Tab-separated table of C-alpha atoms in Angstrom:
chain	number	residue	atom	x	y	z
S	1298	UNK	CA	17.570	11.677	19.580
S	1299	UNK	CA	19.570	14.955	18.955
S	1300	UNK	CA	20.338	16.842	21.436
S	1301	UNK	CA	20.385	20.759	21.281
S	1302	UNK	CA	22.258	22.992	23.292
S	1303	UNK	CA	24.185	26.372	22.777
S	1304	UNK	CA	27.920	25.949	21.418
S	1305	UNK	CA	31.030	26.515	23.337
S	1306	UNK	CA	29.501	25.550	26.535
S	1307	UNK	CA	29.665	23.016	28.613
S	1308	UNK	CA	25.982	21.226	28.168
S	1309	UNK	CA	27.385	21.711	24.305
S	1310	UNK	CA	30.180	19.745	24.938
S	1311	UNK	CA	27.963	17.082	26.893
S	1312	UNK	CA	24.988	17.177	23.860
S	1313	UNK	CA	27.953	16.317	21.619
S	1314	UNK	CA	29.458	13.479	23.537
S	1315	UNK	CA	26.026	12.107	24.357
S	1316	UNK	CA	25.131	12.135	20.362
S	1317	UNK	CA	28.470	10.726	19.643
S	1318	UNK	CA	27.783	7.525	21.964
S	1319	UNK	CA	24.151	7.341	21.040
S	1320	UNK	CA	24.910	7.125	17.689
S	1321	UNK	CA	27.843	4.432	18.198
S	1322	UNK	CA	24.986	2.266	20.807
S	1323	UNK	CA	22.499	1.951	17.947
S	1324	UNK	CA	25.492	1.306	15.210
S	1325	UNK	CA	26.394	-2.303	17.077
S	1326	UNK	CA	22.706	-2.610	18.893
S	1327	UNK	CA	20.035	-1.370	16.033
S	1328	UNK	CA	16.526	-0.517	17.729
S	1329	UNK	CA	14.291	-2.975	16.263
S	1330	UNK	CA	10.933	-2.282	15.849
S	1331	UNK	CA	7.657	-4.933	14.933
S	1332	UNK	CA	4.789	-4.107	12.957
S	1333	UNK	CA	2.286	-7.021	12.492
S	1334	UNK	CA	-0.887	-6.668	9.808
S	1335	UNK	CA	-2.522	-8.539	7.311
S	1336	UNK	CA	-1.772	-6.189	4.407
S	1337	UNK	CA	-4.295	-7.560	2.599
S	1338	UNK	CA	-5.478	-5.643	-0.558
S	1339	UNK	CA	-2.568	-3.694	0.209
S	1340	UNK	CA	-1.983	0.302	-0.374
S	1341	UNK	CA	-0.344	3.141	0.382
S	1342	UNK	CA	-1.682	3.432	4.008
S	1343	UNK	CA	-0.544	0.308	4.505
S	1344	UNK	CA	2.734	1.550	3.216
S	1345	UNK	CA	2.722	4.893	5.256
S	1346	UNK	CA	2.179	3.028	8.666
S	1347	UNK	CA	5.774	0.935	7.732
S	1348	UNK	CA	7.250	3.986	6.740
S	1349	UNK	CA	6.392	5.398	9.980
S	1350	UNK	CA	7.474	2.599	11.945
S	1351	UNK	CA	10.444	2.942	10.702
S	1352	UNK	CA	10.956	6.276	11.774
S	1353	UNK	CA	11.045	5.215	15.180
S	1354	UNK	CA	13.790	2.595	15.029
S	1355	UNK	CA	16.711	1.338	12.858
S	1356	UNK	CA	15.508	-1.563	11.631
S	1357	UNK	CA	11.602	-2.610	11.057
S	1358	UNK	CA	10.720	-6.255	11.703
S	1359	UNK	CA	7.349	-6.865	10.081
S	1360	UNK	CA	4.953	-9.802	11.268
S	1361	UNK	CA	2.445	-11.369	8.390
S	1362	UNK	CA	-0.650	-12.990	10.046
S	1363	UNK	CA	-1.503	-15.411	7.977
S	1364	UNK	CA	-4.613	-16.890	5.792
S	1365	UNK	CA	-5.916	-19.179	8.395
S	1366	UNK	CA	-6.260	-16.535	11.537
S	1367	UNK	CA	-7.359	-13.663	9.183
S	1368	UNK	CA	-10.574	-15.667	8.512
S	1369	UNK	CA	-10.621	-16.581	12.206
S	1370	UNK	CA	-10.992	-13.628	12.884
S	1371	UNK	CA	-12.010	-10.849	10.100
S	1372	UNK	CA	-12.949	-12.926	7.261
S	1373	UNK	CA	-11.417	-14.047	4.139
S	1374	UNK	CA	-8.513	-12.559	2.735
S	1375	UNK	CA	-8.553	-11.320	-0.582
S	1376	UNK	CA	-5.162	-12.309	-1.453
S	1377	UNK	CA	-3.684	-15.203	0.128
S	1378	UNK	CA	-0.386	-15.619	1.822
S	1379	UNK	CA	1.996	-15.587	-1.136
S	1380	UNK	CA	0.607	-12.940	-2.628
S	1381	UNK	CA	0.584	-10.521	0.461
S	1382	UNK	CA	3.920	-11.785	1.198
S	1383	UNK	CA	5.310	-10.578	-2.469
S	1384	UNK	CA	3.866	-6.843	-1.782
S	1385	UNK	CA	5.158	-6.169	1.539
S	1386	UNK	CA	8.490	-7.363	0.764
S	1387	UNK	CA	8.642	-4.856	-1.949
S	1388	UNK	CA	8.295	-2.215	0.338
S	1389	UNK	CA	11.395	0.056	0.804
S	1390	UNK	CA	11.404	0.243	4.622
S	1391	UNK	CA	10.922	-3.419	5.565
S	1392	UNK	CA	13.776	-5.205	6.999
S	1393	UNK	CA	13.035	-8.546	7.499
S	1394	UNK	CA	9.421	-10.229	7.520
S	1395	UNK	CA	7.941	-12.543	10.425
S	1396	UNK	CA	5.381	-15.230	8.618
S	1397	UNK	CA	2.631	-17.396	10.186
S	1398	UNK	CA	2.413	-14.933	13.319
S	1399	UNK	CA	-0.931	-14.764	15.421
S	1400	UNK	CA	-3.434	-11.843	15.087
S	1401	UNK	CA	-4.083	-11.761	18.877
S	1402	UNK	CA	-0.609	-10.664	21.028
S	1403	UNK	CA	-0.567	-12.792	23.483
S	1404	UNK	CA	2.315	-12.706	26.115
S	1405	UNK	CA	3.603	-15.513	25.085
S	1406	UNK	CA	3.909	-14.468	21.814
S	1407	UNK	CA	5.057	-11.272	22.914
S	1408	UNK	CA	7.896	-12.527	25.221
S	1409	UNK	CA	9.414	-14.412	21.850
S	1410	UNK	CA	9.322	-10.729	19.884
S	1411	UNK	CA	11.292	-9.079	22.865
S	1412	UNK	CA	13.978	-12.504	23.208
S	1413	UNK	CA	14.102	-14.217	20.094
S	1414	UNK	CA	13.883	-11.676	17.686
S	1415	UNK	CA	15.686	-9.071	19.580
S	1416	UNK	CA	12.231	-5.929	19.141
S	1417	UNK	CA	12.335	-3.081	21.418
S	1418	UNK	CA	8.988	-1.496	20.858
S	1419	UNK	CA	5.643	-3.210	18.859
S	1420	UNK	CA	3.937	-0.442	16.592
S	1421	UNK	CA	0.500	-0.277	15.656
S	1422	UNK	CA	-2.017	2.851	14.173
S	1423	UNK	CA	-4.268	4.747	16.296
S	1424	UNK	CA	-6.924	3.112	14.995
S	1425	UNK	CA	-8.498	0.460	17.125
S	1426	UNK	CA	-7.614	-2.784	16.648
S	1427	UNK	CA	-9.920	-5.424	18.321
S	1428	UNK	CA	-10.153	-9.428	19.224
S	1429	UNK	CA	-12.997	-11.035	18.253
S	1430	UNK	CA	-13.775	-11.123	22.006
S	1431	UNK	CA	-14.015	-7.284	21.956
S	1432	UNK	CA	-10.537	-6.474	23.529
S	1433	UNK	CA	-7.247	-4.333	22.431
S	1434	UNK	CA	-5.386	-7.051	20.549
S	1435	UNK	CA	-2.304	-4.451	22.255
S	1436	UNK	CA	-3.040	-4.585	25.442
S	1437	UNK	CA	0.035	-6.417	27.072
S	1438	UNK	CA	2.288	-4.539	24.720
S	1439	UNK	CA	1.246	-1.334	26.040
S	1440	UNK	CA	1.232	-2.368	30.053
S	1441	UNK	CA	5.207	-3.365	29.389
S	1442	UNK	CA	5.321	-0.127	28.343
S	1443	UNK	CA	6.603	-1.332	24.853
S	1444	UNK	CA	4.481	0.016	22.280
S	1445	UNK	CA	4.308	2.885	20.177
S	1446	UNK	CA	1.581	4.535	18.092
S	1447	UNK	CA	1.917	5.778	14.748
S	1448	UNK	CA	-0.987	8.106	12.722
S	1449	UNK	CA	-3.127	5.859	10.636
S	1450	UNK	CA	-3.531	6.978	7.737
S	1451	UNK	CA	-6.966	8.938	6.494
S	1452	UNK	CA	-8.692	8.521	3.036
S	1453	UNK	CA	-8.304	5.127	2.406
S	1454	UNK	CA	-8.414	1.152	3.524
S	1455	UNK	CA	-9.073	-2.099	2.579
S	1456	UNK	CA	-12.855	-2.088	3.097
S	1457	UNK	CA	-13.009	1.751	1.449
S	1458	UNK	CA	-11.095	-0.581	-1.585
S	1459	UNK	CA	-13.580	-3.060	-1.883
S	1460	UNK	CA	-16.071	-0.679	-2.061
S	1461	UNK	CA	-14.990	1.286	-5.473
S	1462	UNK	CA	-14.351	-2.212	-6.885
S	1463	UNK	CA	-18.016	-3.228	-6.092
S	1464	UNK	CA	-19.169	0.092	-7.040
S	1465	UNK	CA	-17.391	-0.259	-10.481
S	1466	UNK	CA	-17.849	-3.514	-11.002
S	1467	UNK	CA	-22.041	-2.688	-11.149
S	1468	UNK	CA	-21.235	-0.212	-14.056
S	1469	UNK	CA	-18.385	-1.382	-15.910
S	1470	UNK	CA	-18.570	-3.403	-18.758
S	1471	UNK	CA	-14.879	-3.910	-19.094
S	1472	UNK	CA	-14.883	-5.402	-15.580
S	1473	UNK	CA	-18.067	-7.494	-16.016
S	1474	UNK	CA	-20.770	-8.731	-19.122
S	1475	UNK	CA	-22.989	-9.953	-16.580
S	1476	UNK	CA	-25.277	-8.037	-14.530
S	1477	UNK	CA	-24.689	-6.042	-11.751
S	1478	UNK	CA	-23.894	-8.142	-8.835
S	1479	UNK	CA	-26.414	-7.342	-5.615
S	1480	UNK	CA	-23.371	-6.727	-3.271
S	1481	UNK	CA	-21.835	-3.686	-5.516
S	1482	UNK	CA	-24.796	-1.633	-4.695
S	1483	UNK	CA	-24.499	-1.476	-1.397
S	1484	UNK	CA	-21.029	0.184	-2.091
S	1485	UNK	CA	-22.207	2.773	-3.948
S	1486	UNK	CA	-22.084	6.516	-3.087
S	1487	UNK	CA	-25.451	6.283	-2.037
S	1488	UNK	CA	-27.589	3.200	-1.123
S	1489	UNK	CA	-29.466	1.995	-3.513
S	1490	UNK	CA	-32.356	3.405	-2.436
S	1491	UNK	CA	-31.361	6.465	-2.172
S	1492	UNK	CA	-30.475	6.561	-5.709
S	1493	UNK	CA	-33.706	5.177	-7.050
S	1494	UNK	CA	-35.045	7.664	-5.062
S	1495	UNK	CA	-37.026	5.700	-2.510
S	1496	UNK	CA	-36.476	6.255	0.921
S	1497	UNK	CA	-33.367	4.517	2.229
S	1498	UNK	CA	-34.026	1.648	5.051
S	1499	UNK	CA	-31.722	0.807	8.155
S	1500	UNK	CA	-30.354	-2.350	6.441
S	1501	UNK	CA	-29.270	-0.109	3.536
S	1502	UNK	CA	-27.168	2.309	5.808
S	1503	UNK	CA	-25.820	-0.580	7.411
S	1504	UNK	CA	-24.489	-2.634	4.330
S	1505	UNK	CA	-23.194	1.082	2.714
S	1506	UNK	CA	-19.779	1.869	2.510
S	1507	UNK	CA	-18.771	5.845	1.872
S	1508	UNK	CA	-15.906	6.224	-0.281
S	1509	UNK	CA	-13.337	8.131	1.952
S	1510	UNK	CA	-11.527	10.666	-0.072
S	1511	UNK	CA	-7.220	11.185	-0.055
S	1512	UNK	CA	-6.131	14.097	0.536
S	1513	UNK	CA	-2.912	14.419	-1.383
S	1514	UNK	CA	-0.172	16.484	-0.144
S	1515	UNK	CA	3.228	17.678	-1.084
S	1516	UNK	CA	5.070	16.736	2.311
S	1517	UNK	CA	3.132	13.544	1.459
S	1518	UNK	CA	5.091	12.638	-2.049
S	1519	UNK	CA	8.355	13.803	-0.258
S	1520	UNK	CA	8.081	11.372	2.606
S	1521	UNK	CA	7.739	8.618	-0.160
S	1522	UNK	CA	10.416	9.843	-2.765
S	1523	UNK	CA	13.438	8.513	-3.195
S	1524	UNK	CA	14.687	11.723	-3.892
S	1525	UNK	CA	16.966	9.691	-6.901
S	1526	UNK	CA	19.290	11.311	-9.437
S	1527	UNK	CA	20.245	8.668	-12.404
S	1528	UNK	CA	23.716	8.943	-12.276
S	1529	UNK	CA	25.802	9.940	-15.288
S	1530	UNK	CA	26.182	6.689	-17.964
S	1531	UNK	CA	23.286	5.080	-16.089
S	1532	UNK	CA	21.167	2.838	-17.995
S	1533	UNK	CA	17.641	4.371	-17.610
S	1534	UNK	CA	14.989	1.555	-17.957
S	1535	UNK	CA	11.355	3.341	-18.277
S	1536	UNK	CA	8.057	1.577	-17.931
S	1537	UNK	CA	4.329	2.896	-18.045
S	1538	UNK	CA	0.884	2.311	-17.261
S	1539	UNK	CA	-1.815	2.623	-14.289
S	1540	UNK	CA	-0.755	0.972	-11.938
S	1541	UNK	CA	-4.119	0.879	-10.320
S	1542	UNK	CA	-4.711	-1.270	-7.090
S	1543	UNK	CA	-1.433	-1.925	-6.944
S	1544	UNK	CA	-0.845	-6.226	-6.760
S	1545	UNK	CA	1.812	-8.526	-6.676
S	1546	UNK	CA	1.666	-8.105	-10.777
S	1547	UNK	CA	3.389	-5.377	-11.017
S	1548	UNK	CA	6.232	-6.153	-8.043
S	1549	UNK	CA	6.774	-8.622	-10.329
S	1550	UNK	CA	7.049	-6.920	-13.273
S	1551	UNK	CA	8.616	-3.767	-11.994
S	1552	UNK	CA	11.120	-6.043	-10.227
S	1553	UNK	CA	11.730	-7.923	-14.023
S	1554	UNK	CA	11.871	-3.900	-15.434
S	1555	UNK	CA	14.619	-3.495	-12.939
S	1556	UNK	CA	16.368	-5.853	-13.933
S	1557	UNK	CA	17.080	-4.695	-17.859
S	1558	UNK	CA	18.856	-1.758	-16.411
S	1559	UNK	CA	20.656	0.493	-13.535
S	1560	UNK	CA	17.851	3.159	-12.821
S	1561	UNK	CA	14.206	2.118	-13.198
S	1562	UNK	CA	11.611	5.171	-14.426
S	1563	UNK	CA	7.860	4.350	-14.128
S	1564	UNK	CA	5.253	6.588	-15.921
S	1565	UNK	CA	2.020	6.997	-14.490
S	1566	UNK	CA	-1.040	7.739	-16.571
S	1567	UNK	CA	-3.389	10.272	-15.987
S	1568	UNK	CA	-7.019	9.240	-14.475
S	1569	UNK	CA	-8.546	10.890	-17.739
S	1570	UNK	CA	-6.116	8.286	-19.803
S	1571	UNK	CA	-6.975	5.204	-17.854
S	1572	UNK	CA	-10.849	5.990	-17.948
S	1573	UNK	CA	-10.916	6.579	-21.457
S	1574	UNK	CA	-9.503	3.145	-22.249
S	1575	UNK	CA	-11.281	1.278	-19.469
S	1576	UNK	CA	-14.173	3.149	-18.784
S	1577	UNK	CA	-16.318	4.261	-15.719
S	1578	UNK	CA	-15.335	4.433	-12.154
S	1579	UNK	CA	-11.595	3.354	-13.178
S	1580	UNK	CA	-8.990	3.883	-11.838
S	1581	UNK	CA	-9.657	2.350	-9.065
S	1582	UNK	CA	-7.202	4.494	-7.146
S	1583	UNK	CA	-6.441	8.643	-8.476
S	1584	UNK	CA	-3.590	9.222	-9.717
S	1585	UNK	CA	-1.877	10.496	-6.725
S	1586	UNK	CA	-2.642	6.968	-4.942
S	1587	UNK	CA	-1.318	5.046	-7.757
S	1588	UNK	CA	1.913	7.535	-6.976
S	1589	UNK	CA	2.138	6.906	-3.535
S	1590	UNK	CA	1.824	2.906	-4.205
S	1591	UNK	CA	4.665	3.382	-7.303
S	1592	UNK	CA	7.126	5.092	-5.034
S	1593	UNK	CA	6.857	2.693	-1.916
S	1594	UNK	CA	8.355	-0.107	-4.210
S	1595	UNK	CA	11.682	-0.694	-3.972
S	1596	UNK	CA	12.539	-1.350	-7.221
S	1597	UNK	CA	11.176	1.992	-8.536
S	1598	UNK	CA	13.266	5.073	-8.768
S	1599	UNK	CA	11.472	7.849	-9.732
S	1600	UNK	CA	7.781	8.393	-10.980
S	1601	UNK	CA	6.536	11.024	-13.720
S	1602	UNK	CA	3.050	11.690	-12.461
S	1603	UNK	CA	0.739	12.490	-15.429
S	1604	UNK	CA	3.013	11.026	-18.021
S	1605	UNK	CA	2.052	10.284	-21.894
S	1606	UNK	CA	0.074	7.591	-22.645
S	1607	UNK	CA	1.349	7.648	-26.056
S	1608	UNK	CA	5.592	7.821	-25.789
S	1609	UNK	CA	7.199	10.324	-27.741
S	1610	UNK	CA	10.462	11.199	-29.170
S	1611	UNK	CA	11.138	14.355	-26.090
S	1612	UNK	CA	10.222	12.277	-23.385
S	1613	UNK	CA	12.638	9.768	-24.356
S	1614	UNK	CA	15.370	12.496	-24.540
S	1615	UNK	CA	14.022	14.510	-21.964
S	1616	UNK	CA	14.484	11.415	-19.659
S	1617	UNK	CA	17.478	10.355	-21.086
S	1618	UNK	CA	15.337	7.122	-21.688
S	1619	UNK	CA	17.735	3.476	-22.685
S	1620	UNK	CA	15.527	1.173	-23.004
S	1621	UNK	CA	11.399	1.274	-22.751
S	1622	UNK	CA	9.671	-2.008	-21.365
S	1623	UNK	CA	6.266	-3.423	-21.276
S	1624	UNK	CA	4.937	-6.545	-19.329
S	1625	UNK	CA	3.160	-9.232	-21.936
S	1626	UNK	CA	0.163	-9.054	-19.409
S	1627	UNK	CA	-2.147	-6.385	-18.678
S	1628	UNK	CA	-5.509	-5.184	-17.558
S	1629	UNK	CA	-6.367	-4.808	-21.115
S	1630	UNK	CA	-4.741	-7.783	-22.707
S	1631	UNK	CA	-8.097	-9.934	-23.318
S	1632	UNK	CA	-8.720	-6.716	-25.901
S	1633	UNK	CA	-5.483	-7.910	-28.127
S	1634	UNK	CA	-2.418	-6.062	-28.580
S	1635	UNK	CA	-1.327	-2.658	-27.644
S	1636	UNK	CA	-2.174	0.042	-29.895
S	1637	UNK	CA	0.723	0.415	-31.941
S	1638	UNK	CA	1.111	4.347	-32.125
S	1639	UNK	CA	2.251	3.979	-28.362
S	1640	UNK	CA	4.821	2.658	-28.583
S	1641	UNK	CA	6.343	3.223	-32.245
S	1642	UNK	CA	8.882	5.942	-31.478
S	1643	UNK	CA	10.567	3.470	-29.034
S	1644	UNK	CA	10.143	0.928	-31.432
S	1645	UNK	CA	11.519	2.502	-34.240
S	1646	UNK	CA	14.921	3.777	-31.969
S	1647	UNK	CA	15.255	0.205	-31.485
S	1648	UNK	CA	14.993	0.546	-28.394
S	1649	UNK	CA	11.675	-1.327	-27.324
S	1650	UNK	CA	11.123	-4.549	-25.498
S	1651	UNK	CA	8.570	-6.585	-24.223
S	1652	UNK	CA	8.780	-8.734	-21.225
S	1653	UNK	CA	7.167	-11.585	-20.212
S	1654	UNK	CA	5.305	-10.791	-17.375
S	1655	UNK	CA	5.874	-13.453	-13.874
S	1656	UNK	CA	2.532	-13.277	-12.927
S	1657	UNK	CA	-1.221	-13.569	-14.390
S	1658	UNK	CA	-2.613	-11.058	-11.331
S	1659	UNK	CA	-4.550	-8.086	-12.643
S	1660	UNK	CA	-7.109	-5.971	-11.171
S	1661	UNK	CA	-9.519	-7.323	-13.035
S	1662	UNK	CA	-8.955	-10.762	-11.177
S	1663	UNK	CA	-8.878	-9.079	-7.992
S	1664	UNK	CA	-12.768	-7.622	-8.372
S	1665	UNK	CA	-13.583	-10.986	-9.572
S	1666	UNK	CA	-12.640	-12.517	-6.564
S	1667	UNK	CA	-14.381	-10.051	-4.539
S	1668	UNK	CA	-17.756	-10.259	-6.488
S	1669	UNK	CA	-17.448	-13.915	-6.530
S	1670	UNK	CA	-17.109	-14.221	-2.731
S	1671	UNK	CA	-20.408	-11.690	-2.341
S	1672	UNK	CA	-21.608	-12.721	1.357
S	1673	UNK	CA	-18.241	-13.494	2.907
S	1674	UNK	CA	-17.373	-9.604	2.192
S	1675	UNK	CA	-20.601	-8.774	2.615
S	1676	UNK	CA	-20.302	-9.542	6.300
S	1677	UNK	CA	-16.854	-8.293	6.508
S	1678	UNK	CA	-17.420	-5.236	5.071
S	1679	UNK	CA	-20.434	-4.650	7.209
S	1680	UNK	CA	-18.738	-4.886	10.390
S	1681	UNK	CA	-15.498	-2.816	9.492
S	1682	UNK	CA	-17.848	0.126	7.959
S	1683	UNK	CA	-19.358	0.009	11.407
S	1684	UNK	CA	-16.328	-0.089	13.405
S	1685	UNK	CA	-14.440	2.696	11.387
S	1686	UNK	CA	-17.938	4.778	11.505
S	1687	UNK	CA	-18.063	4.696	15.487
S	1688	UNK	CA	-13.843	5.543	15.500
S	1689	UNK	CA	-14.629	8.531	13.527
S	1690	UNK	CA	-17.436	9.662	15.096
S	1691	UNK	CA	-16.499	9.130	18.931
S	1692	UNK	CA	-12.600	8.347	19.624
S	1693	UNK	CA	-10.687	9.922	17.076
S	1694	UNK	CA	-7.857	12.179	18.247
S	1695	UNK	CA	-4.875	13.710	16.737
S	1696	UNK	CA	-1.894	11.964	16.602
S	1697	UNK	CA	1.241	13.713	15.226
S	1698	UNK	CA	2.276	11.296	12.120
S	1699	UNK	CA	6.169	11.034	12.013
């Protein structure tokens, strides 16, 4: 808290002294703060709520519900434990990481955040966030008046992900050979109906899921930004690609990338780039997502939004570019290798490597799992759509977002 007060007077003096000591409390006592989530499928709302959180303490303390209560009580996970673990411990705010914690918190539960692990205040969205019994899953938090609410996040979630993945999945030939599965229909734009041009039925608005749409802003990309300057002699390590749904695949091999050098650079291809090699309804995620997802990563530096797909000899020297990497797995690996023209300035400098990627996790995998689980999500999906439907429509309020 800083406190405000005109100088040379006596409540200036005090505001001083009072900063002074607050600042020297929270230097050898650090307010703690808990966040708790399944993360699954996870994004850059995921990644705003932690960045948030941390806003309103020192140190964020993050709880990981794991595999066995999220199907108690939403449904199967897409990922499983490991895998959500990997992403939010790349995440630049998180300070430490809670596993196997419950998704209902109960006092007893509760009471061990508060003594054990030493958190002042338990954070969660404004979103609701319900038991399967039908009650706020925060409710003793908030009587012990230690909880705090942080803006959720608009334009995009887990179920809104699922969704496009369906959706694409039912047009996409580089995602599927087969035909469309039933389920991605029902995440179209429209019902399926409505796009044949029949009337659409009750069970069709009930199984749909709208595509929410991000609203990118520039406050938005300075809230995530390191705001980074490679330092003179540095040795700039630059990588490149989509980066769409963002997956414990590229942690991995951003974390490797990091690795080869002192300052990592990660370019970002347009939407018109990725689409043109994959084909309809990819990205997954716009380009301004896939930023937002990039930058959240602690091992990333700095982003160039838009950048080349096809590396040339100024952006190397623009960049002051040491070394260019590339993982050995990709979405498009099971096409063969890399066309060569982009990378053959690098290559010919010498200065070209690629890396054997730590991981097998693509995208690609990720819609298969979703398409292959088709009633699971089905229900899942329904349910959520319903429950973020009736939030919009009846108890949203504004919340300023920190």
């Amino acid at each position: 808290m800083q406190y405000q007060y005109r100088p040379g007077t006596i409540s200036g003096w005090l505001a001083n002294a009072l900063a002074k000591h607050s600042k020297s409390r929270r230097k050898k006592r650090p307010v703690r703060v808990y966040l708790d989530g399944c993360f699954d499928m996870m994004h850059y709302g995921h990644a705003n709520a932690l960045r948030q959180a941390k806003a309103v303490g020192d140190e964020l303390v993050v709880g990981l519900i794991n595999d066995a209560e999220i199907l108690r009580c939403k449904g199967p996970p897409v990922m499983n434990e490991e895998e959500r673990y990997t992403l939010v411990e790349a995440v630049k705010w998180v300070d430490e990481i809670l596993r196997g914690v419950p998704y209902d918190l109960n006092p007893e539960f509760i009471h061990e955040l508060f003594t054990k692990h030493r958190i002042d205040y338990i954070i969660h969205g404004d979103d609701p966030c319900l038991l399967p019994d039908g009650s706020d899953a925060y409710a003793h938090a908030k009587k012990l008046g230690r909880f705090k609410m942080v803006k959720r996040t608009e334009g995009v979630s887990t179920t809104d992900i699922v969704g496009r993945m369906l959706t694409c999945s039912r047009v996409n030939h580089f995602i599927s050979h087969d035909e469309p599965h039933p389920l991605a229909k029902s995440f179209s734009l429209g019902s399926p109906r409505e796009e044949s041009g029949k009337e659409a039925s009750s069970s069709d608005a009930n199984t749909r899921t709208t595509l929410s749409k991000f609203l990118p802003t520039s406050r938005r990309l300075v809230q995530f930004s390191n705001g980074r300057v490679a330092p003179e002699g540095a040795h700039i390590v630059y990588i490149d690609g989509a980066f769409d749904c963002f997956h414990p695949g590229h942690v991995k091999i951003l974390k490797a990338a990091k690795a080869e050098g002192d300052f990592l650079l990660v370019g970002l291809h347009t939407d018109e780039e990725v689409q043109a090699r994959r084909g309809p309804h990819l990205p997954i995620m716009n380009l301004h997502e896939r930023s937002l997802s990039v930058l959240a990563c602690k091992y990333v530096d700095e982003v160039i939004i838009g950048s080349p797909c096809v590396m040339t000899d100024d952006l190397i020297k623009t960049f002051n570019i040491s070394l260019v990497v590339r993982g050995s797995v990709s979405e498009t690996s099971m096409l063969g290798p890399v066309k060569q023209e982009r990378y053959s300035v690098p290559r010919a400098a010498g200065i070209f490597r690629e890396l054997r990627s730590p991981s097998e996790v693509t995208a690609r995998n990720i819609i298969h799992r979703i398409v292959d689980k088709r009633a699971a999500f089905e229900e899942r999906n329904a349910r959520k759509v319903k429950g973020e439907e009736a939030y919009y429509a009846e108890a949203k309020s504004y919340v300023q977002e920190l």
